[in-house]
XYZ file of C-alpha atoms in Angstrom:
560
model
C 0.000 0.000 0.000
C 1.319 3.459 -0.854
C 2.518 5.549 2.022
C 0.809 8.795 3.036
C 2.573 12.007 4.048
C 1.207 14.269 6.770
C 0.733 17.987 6.161
C 3.101 19.087 8.931
C 5.936 16.605 9.610
C 7.462 18.890 12.247
C 4.304 18.636 14.298
C 4.471 14.880 14.554
C 5.733 13.018 17.596
C 9.448 13.626 18.188
C 9.906 10.098 19.411
C 8.305 7.395 21.485
C 10.146 5.403 24.139
C 13.828 6.393 24.083
C 16.217 3.920 25.649
C 18.992 6.339 26.602
C 19.446 10.034 27.290
C 21.780 10.254 24.288
C 19.056 8.915 22.051
C 16.705 11.481 23.551
C 19.104 14.317 22.759
C 19.524 13.099 19.184
C 15.757 12.846 18.783
C 15.180 16.367 20.110
C 17.926 17.729 17.859
C 16.272 16.062 14.874
C 12.893 17.491 15.892
C 14.415 20.984 16.166
C 15.953 20.627 12.708
C 12.629 19.476 11.232
C 10.836 22.354 12.962
C 13.312 24.860 11.501
C 12.793 23.403 8.031
C 9.016 23.416 8.480
C 9.191 27.100 9.438
C 10.050 27.971 5.833
C 7.634 25.562 4.138
C 4.486 25.590 6.303
C 1.264 25.989 4.378
C -1.422 28.588 4.876
C -4.958 27.511 5.738
C -6.439 28.425 2.352
C -3.715 26.534 0.465
C -4.294 23.426 2.574
C -8.045 23.568 1.907
C -7.522 23.832 -1.846
C -5.031 20.980 -1.872
C -7.317 18.725 0.162
C -10.373 19.571 -1.943
C -8.480 18.609 -5.107
C -7.472 15.290 -3.520
C -11.091 14.660 -2.539
C -12.447 15.486 -6.009
C -10.001 12.954 -7.456
C -11.175 10.258 -5.024
C -13.928 7.667 -4.708
C -15.247 5.759 -1.714
C -15.600 2.032 -2.426
C -17.447 -0.552 -0.377
C -15.500 -3.821 -0.608
C -16.050 -7.494 0.254
C -14.891 -8.442 3.797
C -11.780 -10.066 2.324
C -10.200 -8.747 -0.847
C -6.944 -9.201 -2.711
C -5.309 -5.777 -2.686
C -3.085 -6.222 -5.748
C -5.960 -7.503 -7.911
C -8.191 -4.735 -6.568
C -5.667 -2.109 -7.734
C -5.138 -3.893 -11.038
C -8.883 -3.747 -11.674
C -9.057 -0.022 -10.877
C -5.978 0.784 -12.978
C -7.997 -0.159 -16.068
C -9.680 3.210 -15.629
C -6.553 5.239 -14.874
C -3.512 5.633 -12.666
C -4.139 5.327 -8.917
C -2.291 8.027 -6.958
C -3.149 6.863 -3.436
C -5.376 4.421 -1.594
C -6.096 2.942 1.814
C -8.555 0.559 3.436
C -10.518 1.120 6.625
C -13.167 -0.777 8.546
C -16.288 0.932 9.887
C -18.719 -1.983 10.367
C -17.704 -2.992 6.830
C -14.628 -3.000 4.609
C -14.168 0.226 2.633
C -11.468 1.831 0.547
C -10.619 5.408 -0.395
C -8.990 5.543 -3.824
C -7.454 8.688 -5.326
C -6.879 8.786 -9.081
C -4.374 11.030 -10.838
C -7.063 12.332 -13.209
C -10.778 12.928 -12.702
C -11.378 11.331 -16.112
C -10.507 8.035 -14.442
C -13.434 8.530 -12.070
C -15.724 9.253 -15.020
C -14.555 6.029 -16.652
C -15.120 4.007 -13.464
C -18.596 5.441 -12.906
C -19.524 4.872 -16.566
C -18.747 1.179 -16.067
C -20.721 1.005 -12.804
C -24.286 -0.249 -12.994
C -27.355 0.679 -10.968
C -28.205 -2.294 -8.701
C -31.365 -4.308 -9.183
C -33.464 -5.482 -6.265
C -36.419 -7.795 -6.726
C -37.868 -6.994 -3.283
C -37.488 -3.198 -3.285
C -36.988 -0.273 -5.625
C -33.749 1.707 -5.583
C -33.394 5.462 -5.927
C -31.174 5.870 -9.020
C -28.863 8.512 -7.592
C -25.294 8.158 -8.852
C -22.382 9.252 -6.655
C -18.684 8.590 -6.030
C -19.620 6.087 -3.329
C -19.766 2.741 -5.096
C -19.645 -0.961 -4.235
C -17.386 -3.652 -5.659
C -18.203 -7.338 -5.790
C -15.333 -9.823 -5.919
C -15.355 -12.832 -8.234
C -12.637 -15.406 -7.562
C -10.135 -12.818 -6.389
C -8.126 -15.145 -4.120
C -9.259 -13.158 -1.056
C -6.751 -11.953 1.533
C -7.067 -9.765 4.565
C -5.856 -6.212 3.892
C -4.302 -3.828 6.373
C -6.842 -1.371 7.768
C -6.004 2.202 8.699
C -7.327 2.987 12.208
C -10.273 5.346 12.517
C -10.370 5.626 16.315
C -7.998 6.683 19.087
C -5.845 4.404 21.199
C -7.592 3.198 24.369
C -6.702 4.939 27.632
C -5.085 1.827 29.118
C -2.827 1.379 26.073
C -2.063 5.086 26.098
C -1.020 4.997 29.764
C 1.248 2.022 29.050
C 2.975 3.883 26.199
C 3.372 7.036 28.289
C 5.155 5.100 31.035
C 7.869 4.019 28.582
C 8.816 7.578 27.565
C 11.974 9.306 28.718
C 10.418 12.519 30.020
C 7.199 14.529 30.153
C 7.973 16.291 26.878
C 8.208 12.945 25.083
C 4.962 11.883 26.768
C 3.187 14.949 25.380
C 4.386 14.128 21.863
C 3.227 10.529 22.260
C -0.229 11.827 23.215
C -0.252 14.078 20.174
C 0.840 11.292 17.837
C -1.680 8.793 19.182
C -4.698 11.113 19.322
C -4.390 13.475 16.351
C -6.203 12.887 13.077
C -4.251 10.635 10.754
C -3.555 11.425 7.128
C -6.100 8.782 6.120
C -8.800 10.165 8.405
C -8.263 13.667 7.007
C -8.555 12.394 3.426
C -11.744 10.508 4.292
C -13.307 13.609 5.861
C -12.653 15.748 2.798
C -14.016 13.011 0.557
C -17.244 12.846 2.585
C -17.582 16.636 2.320
C -17.401 16.455 -1.474
C -19.971 13.628 -1.533
C -22.355 15.855 0.440
C -21.474 18.760 -1.862
C -22.508 16.672 -4.874
C -25.987 16.361 -3.345
C -26.253 20.031 -2.350
C -25.153 21.324 -5.745
C -27.935 19.366 -7.450
C -30.207 22.160 -6.155
C -27.657 24.974 -5.740
C -25.080 24.397 -8.515
C -22.588 27.081 -7.489
C -22.686 26.391 -3.739
C -19.749 24.723 -1.998
C -19.478 22.540 1.083
C -16.419 23.247 3.238
C -15.066 21.697 6.416
C -14.645 23.728 9.567
C -14.000 23.022 13.231
C -11.848 20.221 14.566
C -11.389 18.472 11.216
C -9.358 21.405 9.845
C -8.181 23.587 12.745
C -5.190 21.300 13.577
C -6.666 20.212 16.936
C -8.896 17.399 15.656
C -8.880 14.140 17.595
C -9.504 10.755 16.012
C -13.237 10.084 16.045
C -14.297 13.737 16.310
C -17.430 14.945 14.529
C -17.332 16.236 10.967
C -18.550 19.846 10.790
C -19.660 21.003 7.339
C -20.480 24.480 6.111
C -22.754 25.096 3.106
C -21.373 28.261 1.512
C -23.955 30.111 -0.590
C -22.055 33.397 -0.895
C -20.632 32.543 -4.330
C -24.187 32.491 -5.692
C -24.691 36.131 -4.727
C -21.619 37.641 -6.371
C -21.857 40.259 -9.149
C -22.119 39.057 -12.741
C -19.986 40.366 -15.572
C -22.700 39.874 -18.193
C -23.036 42.486 -20.913
C -25.473 45.294 -20.240
C -27.167 47.038 -23.100
C -30.029 49.351 -23.874
C -30.372 50.379 -20.228
C -31.552 46.915 -19.230
C -30.191 44.546 -16.576
C -31.242 41.017 -15.766
C -31.702 39.127 -12.545
C -32.913 35.667 -11.599
C -36.537 35.356 -10.589
C -36.575 33.862 -7.098
C -38.878 33.332 -4.156
C -38.736 35.945 -1.423
C -38.620 34.929 2.231
C -38.962 36.986 5.394
C -35.345 36.786 6.601
C -31.905 35.306 6.000
C -32.614 32.822 8.775
C -35.800 31.681 7.014
C -33.796 31.167 3.814
C -31.247 29.045 5.674
C -34.017 26.944 7.210
C -35.657 26.292 3.824
C -32.349 25.403 2.162
C -31.241 23.057 4.959
C -34.697 21.472 5.061
C -34.444 20.603 1.357
C -30.921 19.215 1.697
C -31.972 17.231 4.772
C -34.760 15.634 2.749
C -32.287 14.844 -0.043
C -29.849 13.201 2.369
C -32.690 11.181 3.873
C -34.161 10.227 0.517
C -31.129 9.397 -1.607
C -27.898 10.267 0.214
C -25.784 7.089 -0.048
C -24.566 6.053 3.397
C -26.377 8.916 5.194
C -28.465 7.778 8.166
C -30.096 9.189 11.318
C -30.962 12.497 9.653
C -32.194 15.204 12.048
C -33.291 18.629 10.844
C -32.627 20.960 13.788
C -33.900 24.123 12.135
C -35.136 26.127 15.132
C -31.753 26.361 16.835
C -30.031 29.748 16.771
C -27.752 28.322 14.098
C -29.981 25.963 12.030
C -28.348 22.680 11.054
C -28.872 19.185 9.685
C -27.326 16.436 11.805
C -26.671 12.989 10.348
C -24.264 10.070 10.332
C -22.213 9.011 7.344
C -22.295 5.333 8.185
C -19.565 3.934 5.890
C -17.100 6.554 7.128
C -18.284 6.173 10.729
C -18.586 9.954 11.060
C -21.275 11.970 12.890
C -21.838 15.084 10.751
C -23.329 18.561 11.263
C -24.225 20.691 8.219
C -24.867 24.420 8.698
C -25.390 27.242 6.179
C -23.721 30.657 5.888
C -21.819 30.193 9.158
C -18.766 32.156 8.054
C -17.529 33.094 11.520
C -17.118 29.373 12.256
C -14.843 28.995 9.237
C -12.845 32.064 10.270
C -12.473 30.714 13.828
C -11.153 27.460 12.367
C -8.531 29.345 10.377
C -7.456 31.325 13.435
C -6.976 28.136 15.460
C -5.084 26.568 12.549
C -2.700 29.529 12.568
C -2.115 29.283 16.314
C -1.616 25.518 16.059
C 1.016 25.922 13.359
C 2.938 28.908 14.702
C 4.692 26.824 17.356
C 4.825 23.028 17.686
C 4.335 23.257 21.469
C 0.802 24.638 21.057
C -0.749 21.474 19.639
C 1.102 19.193 22.023
C -0.097 21.238 24.994
C -3.705 21.403 23.749
C -3.910 17.655 23.121
C -2.393 16.912 26.521
C -4.726 19.190 28.467
C -7.806 18.156 26.514
C -7.057 14.518 27.336
C -6.532 15.404 30.994
C -9.792 17.374 31.115
C -11.861 14.646 29.428
C -10.535 11.831 31.648
C -11.462 13.783 34.775
C -14.880 14.917 33.514
C -13.947 18.595 33.194
C -15.158 18.394 29.596
C -17.890 16.085 28.343
C -19.578 15.004 25.125
C -22.944 15.385 26.907
C -24.434 18.912 26.694
C -24.518 20.606 30.092
C -22.603 22.890 32.423
C -19.145 21.563 31.640
C -16.267 23.444 30.025
C -16.195 22.813 26.264
C -13.070 21.905 24.307
C -13.272 25.267 22.541
C -13.334 27.139 25.869
C -10.418 25.073 27.191
C -8.433 25.804 24.029
C -9.050 29.552 24.461
C -7.758 29.260 28.035
C -4.599 27.539 26.806
C -3.990 30.165 24.103
C -4.516 32.973 26.613
C -1.990 31.380 28.985
C 0.583 31.087 26.177
C 0.078 34.777 25.358
C 0.842 35.629 29.002
C 4.283 33.968 29.068
C 7.436 36.116 29.126
C 8.250 36.274 26.286
C 4.911 35.157 24.777
C 4.735 31.804 22.988
C 2.065 33.089 20.573
C 0.866 36.591 19.617
C -2.488 38.090 20.575
C -5.277 38.355 18.010
C -4.759 42.137 17.863
C -1.092 41.555 17.039
C -2.102 39.181 14.236
C -4.490 41.873 13.039
C -1.668 44.457 12.960
C 0.257 42.194 10.539
C -2.710 41.845 8.180
C -2.639 43.156 4.630
C -5.452 44.476 2.451
C -6.429 40.966 1.330
C -6.775 39.868 4.960
C -9.443 42.445 5.822
C -12.608 40.605 6.817
C -15.877 41.896 8.285
C -18.597 39.320 8.981
C -22.014 40.501 10.131
C -20.435 43.664 11.522
C -17.695 41.782 13.398
C -14.050 42.524 12.659
C -12.476 39.164 11.758
C -9.272 40.590 10.293
C -5.931 38.873 10.996
C -2.867 37.907 8.974
C -3.418 34.741 6.924
C 0.198 34.219 5.821
C 1.985 32.160 8.472
C 5.394 33.222 7.191
C 4.700 36.855 8.136
C 4.582 35.935 11.832
C 7.988 35.816 13.511
C 8.843 32.719 15.572
C 8.559 33.114 19.332
C 11.651 33.889 21.388
C 10.207 31.754 24.182
C 12.153 28.484 24.619
C 10.375 26.997 27.640
C 10.032 23.190 27.406
C 6.626 21.528 27.323
C 6.851 20.151 30.866
C 7.419 23.647 32.236
C 4.530 25.082 30.222
C 2.227 22.296 31.387
C 2.955 22.823 35.077
C 2.815 26.602 34.689
C -0.606 26.321 32.996
C -1.980 24.284 35.901
C -0.546 26.733 38.433
C -1.722 29.768 36.445
C -5.355 28.661 36.508
C -5.026 27.084 39.935
C -4.760 30.618 41.325
C -6.610 32.577 38.592
C -9.236 35.011 39.899
C -12.270 33.645 38.057
C -14.596 35.734 40.252
C -13.529 39.052 38.773
C -11.343 38.411 35.713
C -12.177 37.346 32.161
C -10.105 35.674 29.451
C -9.579 37.491 26.148
C -7.153 36.240 23.477
C -7.710 39.391 21.402
C -5.873 41.591 23.910
C -4.028 38.892 25.858
C -4.511 40.823 29.084
C -6.504 40.159 32.225
C -9.478 42.482 32.630
C -12.641 42.698 34.687
C -15.611 40.567 33.662
C -18.449 42.528 32.026
C -20.985 40.223 33.719
C -21.115 37.808 36.655
C -20.862 34.450 34.862
C -18.716 31.927 36.819
C -16.389 31.617 33.819
C -16.126 34.419 31.260
C -14.195 33.790 28.035
C -14.719 36.498 25.478
C -15.564 35.372 21.959
C -12.548 36.458 19.845
C -14.767 37.841 17.053
C -18.243 38.440 18.491
C -16.800 40.302 21.433
C -20.053 40.859 23.303
C -20.516 37.097 23.714
C -19.222 34.819 26.463
C -18.383 31.427 24.926
C -18.404 29.769 28.373
C -21.772 31.050 29.580
C -22.988 27.465 30.060
C -20.395 26.714 32.783
C -21.623 26.831 36.395
C -19.731 27.656 39.598
C -19.235 24.060 40.756
C -17.518 23.171 37.478
C -15.113 26.088 37.851
C -14.286 24.919 41.408
C -13.679 21.378 40.133
C -11.348 22.690 37.424
C -9.346 24.781 39.905
C -9.032 21.931 42.420
C -7.936 19.474 39.750
C -5.406 21.932 38.299
C -3.820 22.423 41.731
C -3.736 18.693 42.446
C -2.275 17.799 39.021
C 0.398 20.505 39.301
C 1.485 18.997 42.627
C 1.669 15.476 41.148
C 3.733 16.640 38.159
C 6.165 18.621 40.285
C 6.557 15.721 42.702
C 7.353 13.236 39.932
C 9.066 15.381 37.349
C 12.420 13.650 37.837
C 10.971 10.118 37.744
C 10.879 7.872 34.692
C 9.941 4.308 33.866
C 13.523 3.201 34.529
C 13.335 4.469 38.127
C 9.818 3.512 39.135
C 7.169 0.985 38.197
C 4.447 3.459 39.126
C 2.736 5.681 36.537
C 4.544 8.996 36.370
C 4.257 12.359 34.628
C 1.286 12.603 32.273
C 0.350 8.980 32.967
C -0.137 9.886 36.628
C -2.388 12.888 36.008
C -4.415 11.034 33.367
C -5.352 8.306 35.832
C -8.716 8.844 37.514
C -7.080 8.538 40.950
C -3.592 8.373 42.397
C -2.367 6.510 45.514
C -1.601 9.754 47.332
C -5.145 11.076 46.987
C -7.293 7.946 46.680
C -9.344 8.639 49.801
C -9.925 12.249 48.819
C -10.799 11.277 45.264
C -13.393 8.738 46.394
C -15.246 11.503 48.194
C -14.804 13.793 45.209
C -16.176 11.168 42.843
C -19.378 10.853 44.850
C -19.845 14.621 44.869
C -18.985 14.871 41.166
C -21.393 12.069 40.290
C -24.209 13.875 42.100
C -23.282 17.140 40.380
C -23.248 15.497 36.951
C -26.650 13.888 37.559
C -28.111 17.208 38.719
C -26.590 18.975 35.701
C -27.913 16.350 33.323
C -31.414 16.501 34.788
C -31.341 20.286 34.588
C -30.232 20.057 30.949
C -33.077 17.680 30.157
C -35.638 19.919 31.867
C -34.438 22.874 29.849
C -33.818 20.921 26.659
C -35.012 23.536 24.227
C -32.809 26.278 25.697
C -29.905 23.892 26.113
C -30.186 22.762 22.512
C -30.050 26.339 21.291
C -26.952 27.133 23.337
C -25.061 23.899 22.734
C -25.941 23.539 19.066
C -24.961 27.151 18.445
C -21.666 26.586 20.239
C -20.977 23.366 18.311
C -21.927 24.975 15.015
C -19.900 28.144 15.545
C -16.776 26.514 16.953
C -16.850 23.049 15.430
C -17.099 21.147 18.748
C -13.332 20.882 19.082
């Protein structure tokens, strides 16, 4: 099988278990050299999107027999054209993503593909780039599947305990949890399959990815957030004008932009339900503040959310991508702290009063802006570097910042990851949440404009608090856990697997309890369980309001 190359090699793990300190030094030197090389070749967000979209448009999704001979499979496909890349994955069934060099090869393959016949039921004759192959005497063999889910916590802990130091542990976490090259390709392919359906009604519309799939902080198994962009339909036409006449399309009028979005998403939802290959569990959630269609792409194993004209979400994704690619420590720190928060119930996949991944990421970025010297610039500093092409106003909100990564100077901060991790925990362990708010635009502590337990200012819609859902007990839990984890890390910073059989470093703080605090944690667990039950019941009682808040937050920030 052909190998795949990641977008940012310098951001990959700098090494797993290192047997000696000399090996560790060599590995870190190599990582530094790769990072320096990456500094001059890193790609901007827009360029990455274009490159990935081209790959996706050259690709097909193929349902395969449970066992298939890979070489004969490729030989069969090569009749239609040269195969540039391919991989197999298993999501309740065997599937393959195949990228051809030319799109004409896809046309040839689809021309030779027949519509299935079913004696017991009728089929909807909708043709797409999701097809099925039947094997006839292909000498079946098991193929190697690319993983589509993260490593289990127990396996992750075991790997962490074999690392040389906390910095290596953080890179192991990043390597094990981040989206793989294959998962990224699959996500873009699914987006183009959905685009093919949407453009049947709106030919010039596009479907783009936003959120965790593209912002460089996506974890294996995360949702796929899709954005139906209708702006290109509204642009000015260069048609010839003559005789004082102008022409325009005759269209239905609706009462508001929101009503238009609801009608459009309702139609696409019906299309997905009626003839979207592989699309199941379709829900049209049109009365939320940000209307959306929620569904599952079953072959890909991906829960999907489709919104319309949600341009701030796309801009937020680009901003996070920039921060994640300015310094390799940013992603490693975010993945580490997100894992820590999820294991301890600070964040949750269940809607409620917990801190979201987006809010936690804003807290991490704010902390990195507060270092001396800063690890990353503030949003206002990125705005000051912007050129004319970077100017962006969305619904009256200033979303301007520099898009060219190479115009941002590397940070002079050289603090290692273990130091940054402990300092983060100590920073928020003593942060004055009662009076202060978090703002990555200015990067300075200022008084909260309202009395929410946790106030994190939306970087673009500056009158909004992105953490308004968080209650006081959750803030207390976060502070207590930060203080406890900082103590554990400081106490064991010099330990390694060669000195102790006990979990150490990140492995220690990822465990649900530690020997030193087992009695305290048992009491905490009972209290936390009661709090979670109360929060869940409260969420259920206020489902309509909760849906509006949580769906809006997921839609706008991509449910990191």
